[in-house]
Coordinates of C-alpha atoms in Angstrom, one line a residue:
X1 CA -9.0 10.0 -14.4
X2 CA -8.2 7.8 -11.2
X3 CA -8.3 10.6 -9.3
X4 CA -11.9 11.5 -9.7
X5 CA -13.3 8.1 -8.4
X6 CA -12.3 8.7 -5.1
X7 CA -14.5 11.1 -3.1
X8 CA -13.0 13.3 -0.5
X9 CA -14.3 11.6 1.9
X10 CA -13.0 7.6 0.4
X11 CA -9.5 9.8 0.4
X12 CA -9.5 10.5 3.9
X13 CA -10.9 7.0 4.6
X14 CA -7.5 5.4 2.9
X15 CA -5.4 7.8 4.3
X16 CA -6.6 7.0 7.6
X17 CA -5.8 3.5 7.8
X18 CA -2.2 4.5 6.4
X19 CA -1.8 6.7 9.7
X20 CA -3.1 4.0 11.8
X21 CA -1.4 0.9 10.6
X22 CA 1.8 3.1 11.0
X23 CA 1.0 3.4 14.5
X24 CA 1.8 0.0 14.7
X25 CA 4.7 -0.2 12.6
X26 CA 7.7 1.3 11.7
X27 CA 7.1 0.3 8.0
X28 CA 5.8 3.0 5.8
X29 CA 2.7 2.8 3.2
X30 CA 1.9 4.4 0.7
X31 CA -0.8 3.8 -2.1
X32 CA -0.8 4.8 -5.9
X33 CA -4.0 4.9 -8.5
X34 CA -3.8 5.3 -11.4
X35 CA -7.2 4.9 -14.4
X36 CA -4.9 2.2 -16.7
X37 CA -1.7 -0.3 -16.3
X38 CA -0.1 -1.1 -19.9
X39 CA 2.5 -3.5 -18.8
X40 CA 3.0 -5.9 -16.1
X41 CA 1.2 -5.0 -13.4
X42 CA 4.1 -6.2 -11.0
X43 CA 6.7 -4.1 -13.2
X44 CA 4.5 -1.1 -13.0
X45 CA 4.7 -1.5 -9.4
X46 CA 8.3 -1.4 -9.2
X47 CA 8.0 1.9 -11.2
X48 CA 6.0 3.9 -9.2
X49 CA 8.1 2.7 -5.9
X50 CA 11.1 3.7 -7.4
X51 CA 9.6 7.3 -8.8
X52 CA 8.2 7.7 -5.1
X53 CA 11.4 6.7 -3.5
X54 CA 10.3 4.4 -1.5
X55 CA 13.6 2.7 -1.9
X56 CA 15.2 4.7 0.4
X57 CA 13.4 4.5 3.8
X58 CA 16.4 3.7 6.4
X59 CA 14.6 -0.1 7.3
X60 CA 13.7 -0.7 3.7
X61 CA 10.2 -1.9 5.1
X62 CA 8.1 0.2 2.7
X63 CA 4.9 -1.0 0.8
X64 CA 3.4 0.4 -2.2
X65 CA -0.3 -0.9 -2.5
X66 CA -0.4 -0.4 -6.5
X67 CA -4.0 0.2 -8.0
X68 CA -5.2 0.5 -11.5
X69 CA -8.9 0.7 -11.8
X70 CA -9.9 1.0 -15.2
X71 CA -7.4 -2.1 -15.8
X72 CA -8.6 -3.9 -12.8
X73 CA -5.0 -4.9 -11.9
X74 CA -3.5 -4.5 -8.3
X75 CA -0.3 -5.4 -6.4
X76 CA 1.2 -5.3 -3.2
X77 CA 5.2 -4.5 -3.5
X78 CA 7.0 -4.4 -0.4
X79 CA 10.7 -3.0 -0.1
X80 CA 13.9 -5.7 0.3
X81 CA 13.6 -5.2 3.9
X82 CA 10.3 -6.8 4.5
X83 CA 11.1 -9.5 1.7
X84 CA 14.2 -10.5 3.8
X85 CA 11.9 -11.4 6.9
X86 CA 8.6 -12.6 6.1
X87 CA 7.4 -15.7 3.9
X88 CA 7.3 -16.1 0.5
X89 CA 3.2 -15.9 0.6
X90 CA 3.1 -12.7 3.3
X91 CA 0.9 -10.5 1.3
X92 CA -1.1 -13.6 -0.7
X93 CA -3.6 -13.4 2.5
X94 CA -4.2 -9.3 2.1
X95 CA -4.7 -9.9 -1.9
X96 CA -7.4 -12.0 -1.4
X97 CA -9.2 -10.0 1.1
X98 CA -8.5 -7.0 -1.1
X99 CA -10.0 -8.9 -4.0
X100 CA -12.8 -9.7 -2.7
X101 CA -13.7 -6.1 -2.2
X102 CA -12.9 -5.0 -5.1
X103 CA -14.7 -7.8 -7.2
X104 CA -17.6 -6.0 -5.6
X105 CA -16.3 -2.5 -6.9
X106 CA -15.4 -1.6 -2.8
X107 CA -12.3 -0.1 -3.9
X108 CA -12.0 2.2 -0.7
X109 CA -12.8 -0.8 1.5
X110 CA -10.7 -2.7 -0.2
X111 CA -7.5 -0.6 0.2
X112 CA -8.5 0.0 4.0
X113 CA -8.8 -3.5 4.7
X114 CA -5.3 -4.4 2.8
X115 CA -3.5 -1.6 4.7
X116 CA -5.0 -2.4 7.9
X117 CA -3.7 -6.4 7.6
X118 CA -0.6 -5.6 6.6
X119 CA -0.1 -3.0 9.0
X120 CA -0.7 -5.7 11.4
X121 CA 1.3 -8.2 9.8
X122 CA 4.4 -5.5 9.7
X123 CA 4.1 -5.0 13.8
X124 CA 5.1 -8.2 14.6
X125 CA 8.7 -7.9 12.3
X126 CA 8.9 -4.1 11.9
X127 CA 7.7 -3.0 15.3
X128 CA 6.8 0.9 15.9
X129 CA 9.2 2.8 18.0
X130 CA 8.1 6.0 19.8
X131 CA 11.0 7.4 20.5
X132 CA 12.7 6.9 17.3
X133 CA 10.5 6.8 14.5
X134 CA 9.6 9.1 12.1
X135 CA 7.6 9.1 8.9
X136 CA 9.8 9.0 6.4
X137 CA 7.4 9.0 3.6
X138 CA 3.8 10.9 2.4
X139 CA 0.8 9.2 3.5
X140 CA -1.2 10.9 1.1
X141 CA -2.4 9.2 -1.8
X142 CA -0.9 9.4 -5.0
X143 CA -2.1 9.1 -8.6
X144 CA -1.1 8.8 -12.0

């Protein structure tokens, strides 16, 4: 189970850098484990964003980071929002740093550094306001 190869404390770690990259940015994270993928790992993606409803932040700037272990497939899926703005190879950068972690089994480094680049990256287009944002969505992690 996905769930059980986290520690407690590689939980808190991750959900961490969610809090702090979205005190940069107004865009919202979230990340999803689960133990096995058995389609497309891009489709599966789209799944999970759609059964966590990330669809309906009000700036459509949410990113899923998408994780199966046992499988060792990943993806980065962010919401039309972000797509409208940023280049075609924004998250190709943060895969590849995320990659190489996780080549080395550093899946809870891996998934802080990803969130931490892209929370930067999202400042700069998706810039955090303190008066009038809010946290539209869980930054806890969740598995399937």
């Amino acid at each position: 189970m996905a769930e059980q190869l986290f520690s407690k404390e590689e939980k808190s770690i991750i959900e961490a850098a969610i809090h702090a990259a979205e005190r940069e940015t107004s865009g919202e994270i979230q990340v999803h484990i689960e133990s096995h993928c058995k389609i497309d790992v891009l489709d599966r993606a789209a799944e999970v964003f759609e059964m966590l409803k990330m669809h309906k932040t009000q700036n459509r700037n949410a990113v899923l980071f998408y994780l199966a272990v046992d499988d060792h497939k990943f993806a980065i899926l962010g919401d039309a929002g972000i797509n409208r703005v940023v280049p075609k190879d924004f998250w190709e950068n943060i895969k590849e740093e995320m990659a190489l972690h996780f080549r080395q089994g550093k899946y809870t480094e891996g998934l802080r550094k990803g969130i931490e680049m892209s929370g930067q990256q999202l400042q700069s287009h998706f810039p955090y306001d303190q008066k009038g944002d809010e946290n539209e969505l869980p930054d806890e992690i969740s598995f399937g």
